[in-house]
PDB file of N, CA and C in Angstrom:
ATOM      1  N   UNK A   3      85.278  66.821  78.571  1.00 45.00           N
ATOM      2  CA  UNK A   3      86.385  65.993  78.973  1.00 45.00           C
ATOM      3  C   UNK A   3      87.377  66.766  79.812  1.00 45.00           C
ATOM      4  N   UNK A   4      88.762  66.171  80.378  1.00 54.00           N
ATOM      5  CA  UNK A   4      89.270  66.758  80.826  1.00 54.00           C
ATOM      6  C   UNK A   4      90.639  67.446  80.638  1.00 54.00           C
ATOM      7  N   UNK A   5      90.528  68.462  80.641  1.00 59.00           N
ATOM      8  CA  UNK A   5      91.835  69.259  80.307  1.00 59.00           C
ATOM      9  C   UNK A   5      93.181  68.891  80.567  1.00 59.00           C
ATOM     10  N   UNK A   6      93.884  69.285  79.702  1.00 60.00           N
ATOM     11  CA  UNK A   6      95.215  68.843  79.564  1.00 60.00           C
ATOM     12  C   UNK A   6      95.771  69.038  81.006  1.00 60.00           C
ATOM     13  N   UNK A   7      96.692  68.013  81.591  1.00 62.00           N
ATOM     14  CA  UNK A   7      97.353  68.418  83.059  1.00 62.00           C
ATOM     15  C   UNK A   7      98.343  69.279  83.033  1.00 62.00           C
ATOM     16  N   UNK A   8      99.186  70.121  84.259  1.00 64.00           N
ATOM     17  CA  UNK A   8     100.074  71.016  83.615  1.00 64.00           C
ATOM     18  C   UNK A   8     101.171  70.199  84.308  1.00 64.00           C
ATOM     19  N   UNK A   9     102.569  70.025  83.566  1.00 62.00           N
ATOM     20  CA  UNK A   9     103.422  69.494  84.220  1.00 62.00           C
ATOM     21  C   UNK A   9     104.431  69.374  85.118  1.00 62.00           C
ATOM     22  N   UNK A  10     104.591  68.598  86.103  1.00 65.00           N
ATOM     23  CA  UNK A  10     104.486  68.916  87.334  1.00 65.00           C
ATOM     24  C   UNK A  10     106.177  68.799  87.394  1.00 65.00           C
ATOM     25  N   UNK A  11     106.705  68.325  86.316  1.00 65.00           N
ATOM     26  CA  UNK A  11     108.371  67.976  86.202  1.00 65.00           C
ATOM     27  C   UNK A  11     108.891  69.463  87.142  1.00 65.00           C
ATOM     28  N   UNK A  12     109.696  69.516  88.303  1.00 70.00           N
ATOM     29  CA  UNK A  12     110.589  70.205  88.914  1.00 70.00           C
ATOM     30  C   UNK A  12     109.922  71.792  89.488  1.00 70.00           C
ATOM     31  N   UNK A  13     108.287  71.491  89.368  1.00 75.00           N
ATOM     32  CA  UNK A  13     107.219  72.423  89.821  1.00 75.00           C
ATOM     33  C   UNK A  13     106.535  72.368  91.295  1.00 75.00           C
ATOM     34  N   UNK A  14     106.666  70.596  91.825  1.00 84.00           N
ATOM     35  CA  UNK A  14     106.417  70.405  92.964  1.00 84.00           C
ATOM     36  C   UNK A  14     107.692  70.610  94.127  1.00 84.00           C
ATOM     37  N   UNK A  15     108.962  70.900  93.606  1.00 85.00           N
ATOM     38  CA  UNK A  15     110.015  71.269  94.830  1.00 85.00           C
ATOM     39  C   UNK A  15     109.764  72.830  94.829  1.00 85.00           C
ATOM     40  N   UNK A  16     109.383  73.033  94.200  1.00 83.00           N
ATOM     41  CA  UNK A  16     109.604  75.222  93.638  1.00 83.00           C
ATOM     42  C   UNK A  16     108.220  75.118  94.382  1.00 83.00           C
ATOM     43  N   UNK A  17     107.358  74.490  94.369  1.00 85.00           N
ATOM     44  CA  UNK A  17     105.673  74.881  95.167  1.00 85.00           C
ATOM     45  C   UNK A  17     105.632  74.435  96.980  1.00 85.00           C
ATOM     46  N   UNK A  18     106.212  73.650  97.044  1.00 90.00           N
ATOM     47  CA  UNK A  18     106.811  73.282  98.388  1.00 90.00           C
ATOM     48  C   UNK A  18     107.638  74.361  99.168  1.00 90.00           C
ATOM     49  N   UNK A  19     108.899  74.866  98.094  1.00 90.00           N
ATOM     50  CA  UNK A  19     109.824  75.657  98.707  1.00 90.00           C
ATOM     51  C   UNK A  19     108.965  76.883  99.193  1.00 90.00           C
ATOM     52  N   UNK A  20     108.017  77.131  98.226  1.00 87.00           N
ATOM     53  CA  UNK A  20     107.101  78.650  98.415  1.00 87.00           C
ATOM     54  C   UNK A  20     106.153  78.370  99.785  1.00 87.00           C
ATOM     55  N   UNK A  21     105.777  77.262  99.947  1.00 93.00           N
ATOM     56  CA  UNK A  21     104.892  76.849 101.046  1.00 93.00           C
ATOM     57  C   UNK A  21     105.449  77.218 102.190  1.00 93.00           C
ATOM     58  N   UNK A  22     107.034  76.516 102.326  1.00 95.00           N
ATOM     59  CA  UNK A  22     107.823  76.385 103.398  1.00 95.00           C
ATOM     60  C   UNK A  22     108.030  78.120 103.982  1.00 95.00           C
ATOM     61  N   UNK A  23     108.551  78.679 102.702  1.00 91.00           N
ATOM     62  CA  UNK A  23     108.427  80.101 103.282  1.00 91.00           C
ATOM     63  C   UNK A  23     107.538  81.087 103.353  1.00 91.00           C
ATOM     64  N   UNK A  24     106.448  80.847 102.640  1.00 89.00           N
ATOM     65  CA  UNK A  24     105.351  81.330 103.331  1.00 89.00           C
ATOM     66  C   UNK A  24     104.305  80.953 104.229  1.00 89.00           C
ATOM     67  N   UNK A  25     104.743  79.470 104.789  1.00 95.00           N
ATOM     68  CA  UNK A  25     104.630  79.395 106.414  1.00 95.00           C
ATOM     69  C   UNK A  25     105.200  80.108 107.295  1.00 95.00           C
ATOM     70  N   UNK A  26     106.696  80.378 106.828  1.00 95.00           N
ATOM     71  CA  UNK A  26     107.548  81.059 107.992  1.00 95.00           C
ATOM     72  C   UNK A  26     107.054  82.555 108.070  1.00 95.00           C
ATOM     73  N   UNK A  27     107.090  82.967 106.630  1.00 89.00           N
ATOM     74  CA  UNK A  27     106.707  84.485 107.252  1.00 89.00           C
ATOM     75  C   UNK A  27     105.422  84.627 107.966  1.00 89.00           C
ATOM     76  N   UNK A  28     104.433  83.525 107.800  1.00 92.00           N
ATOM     77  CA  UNK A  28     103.391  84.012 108.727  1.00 92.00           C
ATOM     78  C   UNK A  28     103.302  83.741 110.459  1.00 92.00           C
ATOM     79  N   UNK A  29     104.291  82.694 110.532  1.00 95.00           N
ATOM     80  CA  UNK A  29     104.973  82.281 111.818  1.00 95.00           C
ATOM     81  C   UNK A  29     105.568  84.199 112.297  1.00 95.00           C
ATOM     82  N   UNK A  30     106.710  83.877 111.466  1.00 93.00           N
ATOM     83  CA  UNK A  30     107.878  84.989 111.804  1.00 93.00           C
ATOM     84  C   UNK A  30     106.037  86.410 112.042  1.00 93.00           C
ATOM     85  N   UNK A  31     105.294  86.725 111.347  1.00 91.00           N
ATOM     86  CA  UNK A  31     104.249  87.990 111.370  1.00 91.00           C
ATOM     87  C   UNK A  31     103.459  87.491 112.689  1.00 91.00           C
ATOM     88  N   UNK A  32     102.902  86.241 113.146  1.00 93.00           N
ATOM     89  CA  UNK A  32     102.499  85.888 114.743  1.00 93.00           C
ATOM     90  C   UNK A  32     103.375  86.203 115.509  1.00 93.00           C
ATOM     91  N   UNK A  33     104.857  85.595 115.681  1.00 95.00           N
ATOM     92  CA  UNK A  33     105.450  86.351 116.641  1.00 95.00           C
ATOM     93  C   UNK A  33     105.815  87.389 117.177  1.00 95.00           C
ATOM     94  N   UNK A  34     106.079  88.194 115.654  1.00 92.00           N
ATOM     95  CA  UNK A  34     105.980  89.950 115.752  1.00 92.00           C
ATOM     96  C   UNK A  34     104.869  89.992 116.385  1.00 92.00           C
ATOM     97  N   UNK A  35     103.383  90.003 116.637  1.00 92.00           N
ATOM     98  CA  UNK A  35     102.617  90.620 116.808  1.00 92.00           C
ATOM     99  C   UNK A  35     102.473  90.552 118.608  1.00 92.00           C
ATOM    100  N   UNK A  36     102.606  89.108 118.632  1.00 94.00           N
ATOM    101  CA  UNK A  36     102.932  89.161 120.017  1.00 94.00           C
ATOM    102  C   UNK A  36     103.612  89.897 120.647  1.00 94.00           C
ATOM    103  N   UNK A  37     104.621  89.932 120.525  1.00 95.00           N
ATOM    104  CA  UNK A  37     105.541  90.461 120.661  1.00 95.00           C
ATOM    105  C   UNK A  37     105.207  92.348 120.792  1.00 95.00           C
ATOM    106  N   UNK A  38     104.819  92.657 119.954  1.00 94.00           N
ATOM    107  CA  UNK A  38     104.052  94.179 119.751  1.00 94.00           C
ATOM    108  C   UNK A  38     102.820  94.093 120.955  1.00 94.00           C
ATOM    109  N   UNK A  39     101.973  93.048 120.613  1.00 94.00           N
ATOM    110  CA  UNK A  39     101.264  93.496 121.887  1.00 94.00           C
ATOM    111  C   UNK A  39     101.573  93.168 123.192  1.00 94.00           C
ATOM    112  N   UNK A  40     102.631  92.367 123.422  1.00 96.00           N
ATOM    113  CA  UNK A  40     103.368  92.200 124.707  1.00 96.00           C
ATOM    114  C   UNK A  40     103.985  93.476 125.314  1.00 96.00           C
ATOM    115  N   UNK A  41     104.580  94.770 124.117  1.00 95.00           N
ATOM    116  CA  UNK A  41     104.596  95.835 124.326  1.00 95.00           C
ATOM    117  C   UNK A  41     103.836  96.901 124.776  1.00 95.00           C
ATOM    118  N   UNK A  42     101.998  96.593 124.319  1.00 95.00           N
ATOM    119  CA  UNK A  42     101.510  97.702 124.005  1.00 95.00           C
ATOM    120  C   UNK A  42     100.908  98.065 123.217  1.00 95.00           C
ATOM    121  N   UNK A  43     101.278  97.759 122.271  1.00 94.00           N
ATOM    122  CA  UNK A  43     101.278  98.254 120.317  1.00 94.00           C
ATOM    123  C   UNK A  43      99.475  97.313 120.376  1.00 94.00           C
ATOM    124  N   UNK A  44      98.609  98.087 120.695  1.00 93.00           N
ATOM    125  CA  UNK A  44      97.250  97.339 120.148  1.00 93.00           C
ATOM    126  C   UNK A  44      96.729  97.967 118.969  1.00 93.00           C
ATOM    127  N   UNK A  45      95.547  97.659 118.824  1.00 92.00           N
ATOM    128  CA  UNK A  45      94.437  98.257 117.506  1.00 92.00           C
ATOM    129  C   UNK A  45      93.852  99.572 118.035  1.00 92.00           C
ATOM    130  N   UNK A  46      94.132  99.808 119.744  1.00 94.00           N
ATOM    131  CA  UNK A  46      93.095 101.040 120.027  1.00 94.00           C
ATOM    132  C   UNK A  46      94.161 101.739 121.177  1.00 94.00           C
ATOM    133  N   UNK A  47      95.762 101.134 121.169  1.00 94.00           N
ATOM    134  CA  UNK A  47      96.545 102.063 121.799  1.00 94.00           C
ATOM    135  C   UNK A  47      96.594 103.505 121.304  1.00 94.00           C
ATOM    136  N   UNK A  48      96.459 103.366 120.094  1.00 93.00           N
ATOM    137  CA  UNK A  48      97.338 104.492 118.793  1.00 93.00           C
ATOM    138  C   UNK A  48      96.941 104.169 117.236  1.00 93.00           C
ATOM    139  N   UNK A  49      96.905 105.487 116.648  1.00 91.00           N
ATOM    140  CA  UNK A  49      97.069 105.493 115.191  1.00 91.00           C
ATOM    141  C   UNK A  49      97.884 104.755 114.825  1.00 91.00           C
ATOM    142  N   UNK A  50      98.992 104.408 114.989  1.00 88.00           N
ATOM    143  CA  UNK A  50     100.749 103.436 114.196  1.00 88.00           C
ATOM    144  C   UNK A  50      99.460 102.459 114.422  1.00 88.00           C
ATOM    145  N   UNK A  51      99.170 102.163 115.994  1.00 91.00           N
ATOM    146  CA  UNK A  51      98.648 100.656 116.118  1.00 91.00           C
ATOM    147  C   UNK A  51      97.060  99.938 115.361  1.00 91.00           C
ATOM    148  N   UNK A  52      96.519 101.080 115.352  1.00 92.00           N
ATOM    149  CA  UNK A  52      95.518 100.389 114.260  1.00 92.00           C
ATOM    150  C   UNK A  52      95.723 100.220 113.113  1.00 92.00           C
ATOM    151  N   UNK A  53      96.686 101.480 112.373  1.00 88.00           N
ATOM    152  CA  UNK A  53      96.875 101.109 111.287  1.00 88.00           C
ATOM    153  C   UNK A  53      97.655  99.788 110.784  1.00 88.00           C
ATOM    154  N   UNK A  54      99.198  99.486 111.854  1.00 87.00           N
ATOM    155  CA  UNK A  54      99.649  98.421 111.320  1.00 87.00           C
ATOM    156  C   UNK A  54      98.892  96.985 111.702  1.00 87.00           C
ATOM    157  N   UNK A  55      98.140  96.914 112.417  1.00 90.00           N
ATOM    158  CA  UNK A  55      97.408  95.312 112.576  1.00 90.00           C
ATOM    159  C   UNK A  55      96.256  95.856 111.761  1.00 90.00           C
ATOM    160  N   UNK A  56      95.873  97.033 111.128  1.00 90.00           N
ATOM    161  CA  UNK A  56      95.110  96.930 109.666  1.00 90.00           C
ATOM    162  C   UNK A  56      95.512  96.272 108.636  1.00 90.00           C
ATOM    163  N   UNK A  57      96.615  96.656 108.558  1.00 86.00           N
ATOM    164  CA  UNK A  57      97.449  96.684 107.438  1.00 86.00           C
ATOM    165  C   UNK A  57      97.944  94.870 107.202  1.00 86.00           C
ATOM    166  N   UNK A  58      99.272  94.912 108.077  1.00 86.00           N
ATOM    167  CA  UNK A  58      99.157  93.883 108.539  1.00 86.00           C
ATOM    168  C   UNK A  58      98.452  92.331 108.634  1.00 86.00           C
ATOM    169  N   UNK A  59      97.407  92.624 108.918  1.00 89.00           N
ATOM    170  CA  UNK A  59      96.183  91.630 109.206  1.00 89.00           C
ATOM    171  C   UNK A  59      95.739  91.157 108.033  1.00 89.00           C
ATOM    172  N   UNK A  60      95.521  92.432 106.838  1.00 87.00           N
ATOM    173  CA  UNK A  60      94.587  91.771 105.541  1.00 87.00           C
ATOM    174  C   UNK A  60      95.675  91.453 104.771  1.00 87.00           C
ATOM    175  N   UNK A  61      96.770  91.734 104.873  1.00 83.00           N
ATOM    176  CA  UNK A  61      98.263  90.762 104.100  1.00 83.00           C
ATOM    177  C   UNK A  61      97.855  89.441 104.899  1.00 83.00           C
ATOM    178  N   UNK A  62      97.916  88.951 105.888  1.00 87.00           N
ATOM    179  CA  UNK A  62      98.267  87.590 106.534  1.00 87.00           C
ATOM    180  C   UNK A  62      97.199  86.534 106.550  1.00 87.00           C
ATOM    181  N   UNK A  63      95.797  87.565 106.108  1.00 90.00           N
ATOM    182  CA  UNK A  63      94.613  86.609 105.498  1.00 90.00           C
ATOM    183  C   UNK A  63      94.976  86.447 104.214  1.00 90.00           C
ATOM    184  N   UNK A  64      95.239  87.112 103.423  1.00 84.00           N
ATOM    185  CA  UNK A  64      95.833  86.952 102.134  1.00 84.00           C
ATOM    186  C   UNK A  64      97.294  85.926 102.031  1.00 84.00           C
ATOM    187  N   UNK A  65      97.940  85.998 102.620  1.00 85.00           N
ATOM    188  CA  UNK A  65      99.072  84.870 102.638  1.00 85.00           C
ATOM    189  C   UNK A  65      97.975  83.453 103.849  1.00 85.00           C
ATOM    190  N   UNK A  66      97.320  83.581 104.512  1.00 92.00           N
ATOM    191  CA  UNK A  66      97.056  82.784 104.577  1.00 92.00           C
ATOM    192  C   UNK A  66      96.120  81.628 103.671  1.00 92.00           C
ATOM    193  N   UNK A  67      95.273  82.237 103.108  1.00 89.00           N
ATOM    194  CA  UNK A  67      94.904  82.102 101.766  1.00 89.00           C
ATOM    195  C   UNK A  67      95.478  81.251 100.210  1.00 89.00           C
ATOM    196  N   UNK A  68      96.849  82.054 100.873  1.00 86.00           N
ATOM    197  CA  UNK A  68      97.842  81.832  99.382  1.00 86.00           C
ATOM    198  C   UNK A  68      98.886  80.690  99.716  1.00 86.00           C
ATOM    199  N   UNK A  69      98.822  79.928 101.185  1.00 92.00           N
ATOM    200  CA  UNK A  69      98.899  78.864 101.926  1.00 92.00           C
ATOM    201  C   UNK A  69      98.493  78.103 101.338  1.00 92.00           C
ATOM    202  N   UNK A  70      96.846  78.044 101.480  1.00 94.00           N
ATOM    203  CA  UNK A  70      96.206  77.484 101.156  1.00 94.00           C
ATOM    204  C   UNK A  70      96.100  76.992  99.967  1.00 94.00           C
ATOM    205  N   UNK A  71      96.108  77.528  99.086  1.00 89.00           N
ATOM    206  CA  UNK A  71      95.975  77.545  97.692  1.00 89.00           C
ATOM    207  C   UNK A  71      97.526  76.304  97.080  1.00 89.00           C
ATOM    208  N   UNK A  72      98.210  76.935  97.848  1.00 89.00           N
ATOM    209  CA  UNK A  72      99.957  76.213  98.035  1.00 89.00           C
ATOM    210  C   UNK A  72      99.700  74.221  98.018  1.00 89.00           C
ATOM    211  N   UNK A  73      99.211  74.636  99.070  1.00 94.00           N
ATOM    212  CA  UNK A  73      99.008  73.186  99.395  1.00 94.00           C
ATOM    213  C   UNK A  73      97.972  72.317  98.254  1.00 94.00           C
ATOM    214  N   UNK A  74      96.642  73.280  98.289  1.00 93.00           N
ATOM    215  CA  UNK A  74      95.690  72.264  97.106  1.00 93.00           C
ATOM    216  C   UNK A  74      96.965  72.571  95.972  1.00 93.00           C
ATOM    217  N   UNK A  75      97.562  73.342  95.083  1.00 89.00           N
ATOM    218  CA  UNK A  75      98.294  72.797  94.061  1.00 89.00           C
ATOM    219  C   UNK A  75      99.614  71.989  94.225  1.00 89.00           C
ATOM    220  N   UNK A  76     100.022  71.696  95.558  1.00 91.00           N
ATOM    221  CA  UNK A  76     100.764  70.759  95.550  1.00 91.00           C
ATOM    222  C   UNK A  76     100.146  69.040  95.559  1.00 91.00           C
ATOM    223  N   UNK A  77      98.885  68.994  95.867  1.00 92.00           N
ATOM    224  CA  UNK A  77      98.020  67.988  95.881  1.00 92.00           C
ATOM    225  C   UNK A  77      97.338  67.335  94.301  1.00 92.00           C
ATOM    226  N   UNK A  78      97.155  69.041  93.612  1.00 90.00           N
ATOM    227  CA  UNK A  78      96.557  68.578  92.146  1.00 90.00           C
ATOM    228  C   UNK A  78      97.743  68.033  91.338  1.00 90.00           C
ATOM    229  N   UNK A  79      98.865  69.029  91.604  1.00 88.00           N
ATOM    230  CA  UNK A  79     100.141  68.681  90.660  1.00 88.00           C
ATOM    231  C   UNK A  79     100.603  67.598  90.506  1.00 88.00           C
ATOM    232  N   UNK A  80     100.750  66.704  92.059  1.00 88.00           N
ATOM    233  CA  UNK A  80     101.167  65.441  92.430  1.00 88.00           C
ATOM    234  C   UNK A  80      99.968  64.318  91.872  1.00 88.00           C
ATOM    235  N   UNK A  81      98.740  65.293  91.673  1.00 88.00           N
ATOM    236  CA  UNK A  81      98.359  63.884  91.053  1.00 88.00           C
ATOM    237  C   UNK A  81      97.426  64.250  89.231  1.00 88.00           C
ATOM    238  N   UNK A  82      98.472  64.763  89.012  1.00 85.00           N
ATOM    239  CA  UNK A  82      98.460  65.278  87.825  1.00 85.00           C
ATOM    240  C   UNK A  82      96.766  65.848  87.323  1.00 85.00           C
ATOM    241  N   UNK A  83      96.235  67.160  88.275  1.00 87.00           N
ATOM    242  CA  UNK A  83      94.844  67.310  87.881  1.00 87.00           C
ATOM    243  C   UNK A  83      95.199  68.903  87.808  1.00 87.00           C
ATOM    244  N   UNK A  84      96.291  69.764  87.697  1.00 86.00           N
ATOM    245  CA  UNK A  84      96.212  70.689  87.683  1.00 86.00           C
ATOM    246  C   UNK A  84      96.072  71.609  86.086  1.00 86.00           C
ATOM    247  N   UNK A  85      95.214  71.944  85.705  1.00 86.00           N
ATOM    248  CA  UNK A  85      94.749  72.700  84.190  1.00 86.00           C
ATOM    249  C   UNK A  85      95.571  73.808  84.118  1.00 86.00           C
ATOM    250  N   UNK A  86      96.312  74.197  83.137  1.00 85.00           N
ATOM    251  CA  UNK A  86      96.861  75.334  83.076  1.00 85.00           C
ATOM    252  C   UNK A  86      96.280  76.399  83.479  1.00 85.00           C
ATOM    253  N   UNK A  87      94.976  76.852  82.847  1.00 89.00           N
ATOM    254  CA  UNK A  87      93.881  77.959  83.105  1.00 89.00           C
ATOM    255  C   UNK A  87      94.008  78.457  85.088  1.00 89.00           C
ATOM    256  N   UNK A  88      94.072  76.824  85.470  1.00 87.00           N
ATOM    257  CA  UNK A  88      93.752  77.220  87.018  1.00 87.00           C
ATOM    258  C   UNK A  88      95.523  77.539  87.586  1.00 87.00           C
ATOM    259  N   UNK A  89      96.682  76.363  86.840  1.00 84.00           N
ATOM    260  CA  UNK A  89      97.844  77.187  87.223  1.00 84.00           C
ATOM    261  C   UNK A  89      98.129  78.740  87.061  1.00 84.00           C
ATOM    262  N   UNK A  90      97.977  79.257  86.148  1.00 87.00           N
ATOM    263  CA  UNK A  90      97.868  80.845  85.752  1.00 87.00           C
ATOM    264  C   UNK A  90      97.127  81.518  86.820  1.00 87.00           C
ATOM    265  N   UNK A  91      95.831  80.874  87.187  1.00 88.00           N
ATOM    266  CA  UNK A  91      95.105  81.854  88.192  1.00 88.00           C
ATOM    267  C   UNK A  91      95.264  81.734  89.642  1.00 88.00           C
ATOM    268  N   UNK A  92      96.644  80.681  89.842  1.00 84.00           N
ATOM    269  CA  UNK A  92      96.928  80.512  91.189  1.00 84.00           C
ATOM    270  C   UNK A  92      98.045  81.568  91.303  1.00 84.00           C
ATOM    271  N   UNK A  93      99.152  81.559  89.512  1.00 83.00           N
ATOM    272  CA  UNK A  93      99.999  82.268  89.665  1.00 83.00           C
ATOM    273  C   UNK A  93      99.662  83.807  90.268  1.00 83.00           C
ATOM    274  N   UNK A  94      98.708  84.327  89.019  1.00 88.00           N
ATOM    275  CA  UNK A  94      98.563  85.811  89.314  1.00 88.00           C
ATOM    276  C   UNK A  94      97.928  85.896  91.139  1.00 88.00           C
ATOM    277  N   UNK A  95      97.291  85.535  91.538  1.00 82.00           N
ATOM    278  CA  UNK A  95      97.387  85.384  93.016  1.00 82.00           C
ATOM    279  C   UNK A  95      98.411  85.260  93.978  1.00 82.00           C
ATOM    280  N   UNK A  96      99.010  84.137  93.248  1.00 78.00           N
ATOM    281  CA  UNK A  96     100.549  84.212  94.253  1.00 78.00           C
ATOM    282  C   UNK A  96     101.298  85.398  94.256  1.00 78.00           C
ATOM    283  N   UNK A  97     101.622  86.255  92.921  1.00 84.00           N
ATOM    284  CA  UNK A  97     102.492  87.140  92.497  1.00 84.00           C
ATOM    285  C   UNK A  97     102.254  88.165  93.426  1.00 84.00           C
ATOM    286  N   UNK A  98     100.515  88.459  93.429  1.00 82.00           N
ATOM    287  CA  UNK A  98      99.787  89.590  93.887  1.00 82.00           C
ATOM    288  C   UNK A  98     100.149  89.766  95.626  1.00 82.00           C
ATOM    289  N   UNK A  99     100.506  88.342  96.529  1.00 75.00           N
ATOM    290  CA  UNK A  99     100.452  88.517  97.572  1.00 75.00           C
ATOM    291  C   UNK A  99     102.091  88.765  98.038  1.00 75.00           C
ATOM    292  N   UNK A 100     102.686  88.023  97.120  1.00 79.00           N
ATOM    293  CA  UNK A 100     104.130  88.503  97.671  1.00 79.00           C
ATOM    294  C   UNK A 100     104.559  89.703  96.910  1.00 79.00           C
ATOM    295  N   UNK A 101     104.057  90.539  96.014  1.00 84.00           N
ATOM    296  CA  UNK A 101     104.107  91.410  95.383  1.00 84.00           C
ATOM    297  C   UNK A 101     104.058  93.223  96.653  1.00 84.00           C
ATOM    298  N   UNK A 102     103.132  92.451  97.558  1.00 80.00           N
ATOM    299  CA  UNK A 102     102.458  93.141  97.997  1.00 80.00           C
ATOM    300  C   UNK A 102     103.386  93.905  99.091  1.00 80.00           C
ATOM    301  N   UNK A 103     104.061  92.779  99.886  1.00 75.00           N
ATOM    302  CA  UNK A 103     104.989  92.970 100.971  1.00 75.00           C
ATOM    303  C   UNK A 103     106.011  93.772 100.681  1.00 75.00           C
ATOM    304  N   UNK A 104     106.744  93.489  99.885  1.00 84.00           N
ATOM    305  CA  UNK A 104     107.705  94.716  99.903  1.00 84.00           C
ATOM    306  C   UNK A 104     107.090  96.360 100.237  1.00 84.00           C
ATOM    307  N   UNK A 105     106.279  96.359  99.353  1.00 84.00           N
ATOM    308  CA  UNK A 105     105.219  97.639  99.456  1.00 84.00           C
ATOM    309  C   UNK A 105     104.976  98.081 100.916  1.00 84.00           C
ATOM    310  N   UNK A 106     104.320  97.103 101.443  1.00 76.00           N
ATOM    311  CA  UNK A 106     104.033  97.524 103.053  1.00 76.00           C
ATOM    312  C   UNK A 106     104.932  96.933 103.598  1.00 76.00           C
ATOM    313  N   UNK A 107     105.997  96.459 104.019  1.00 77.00           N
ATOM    314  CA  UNK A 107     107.546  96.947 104.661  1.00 77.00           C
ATOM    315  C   UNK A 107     107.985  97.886 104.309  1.00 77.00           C
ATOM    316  N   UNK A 108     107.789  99.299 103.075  1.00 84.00           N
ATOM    317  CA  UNK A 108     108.466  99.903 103.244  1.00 84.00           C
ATOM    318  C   UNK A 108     107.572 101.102 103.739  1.00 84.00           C
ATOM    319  N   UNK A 109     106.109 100.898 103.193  1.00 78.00           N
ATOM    320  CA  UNK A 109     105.289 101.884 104.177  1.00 78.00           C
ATOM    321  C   UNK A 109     105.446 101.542 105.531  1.00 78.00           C
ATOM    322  N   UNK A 110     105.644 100.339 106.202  1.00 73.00           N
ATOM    323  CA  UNK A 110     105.309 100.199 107.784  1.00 73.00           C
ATOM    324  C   UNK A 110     106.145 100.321 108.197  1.00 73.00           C
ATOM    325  N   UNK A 111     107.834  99.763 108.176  1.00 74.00           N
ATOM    326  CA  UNK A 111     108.711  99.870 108.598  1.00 74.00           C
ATOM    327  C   UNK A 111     110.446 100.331 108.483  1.00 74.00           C
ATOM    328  N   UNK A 112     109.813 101.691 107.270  1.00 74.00           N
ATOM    329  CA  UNK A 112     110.596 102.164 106.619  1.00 74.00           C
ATOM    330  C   UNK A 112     110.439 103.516 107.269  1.00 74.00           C
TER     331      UNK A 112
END
């Protein structure tokens, strides 16, 4: 049968708000990049430059990802199919990707 739903009372503005800004930072991380390679700054100018569109790059598949994920639980929540088991395993994912950034802002641009 099917598992208890998790409740969505004042969870779908807080999952939205996270969407909204982790659209922007991946907006705001495209324009940087442009912007860098409008400079110069490629993958095979320089060491800085491979490393930070290394670096870089597998964060923004990972937030893009965690986009993703954003949206299907704003879809299950709203229609009440989201299982705790799978809220928990969206959390520790979410945590993991914004967890992450501080870390590499202060390696990249510290």
């Amino acid at each position: 049968g099917r598992k208890h739903a998790v409740d969505a009372s004042g969870g779908l503005r807080w999952l939205w708000a996270a969407l909204a800004l982790a659209s922007g930072f991946v907006v705001w991380q495209v324009v940087e990049a442009v912007q860098l390679l409008s400079a110069g700054l490629t993958m095979v100018s320089s060491a800085h430059g491979g490393f930070f569109y290394t670096i870089v790059g597998a964060h923004a598949i990972h937030a893009v990802i965690a986009i993703a994920i954003l949206a299907n639980s704003i879809r299950l929540l709203s229609r009440a199919q989201m299982t705790p088991a799978l809220f928990r395993a969206i959390r520790i994912f979410w945590y993991f990707v914004v967890g992450l950034w501080p870390f590499l802002y202060g390696v990249i641009y510290l």
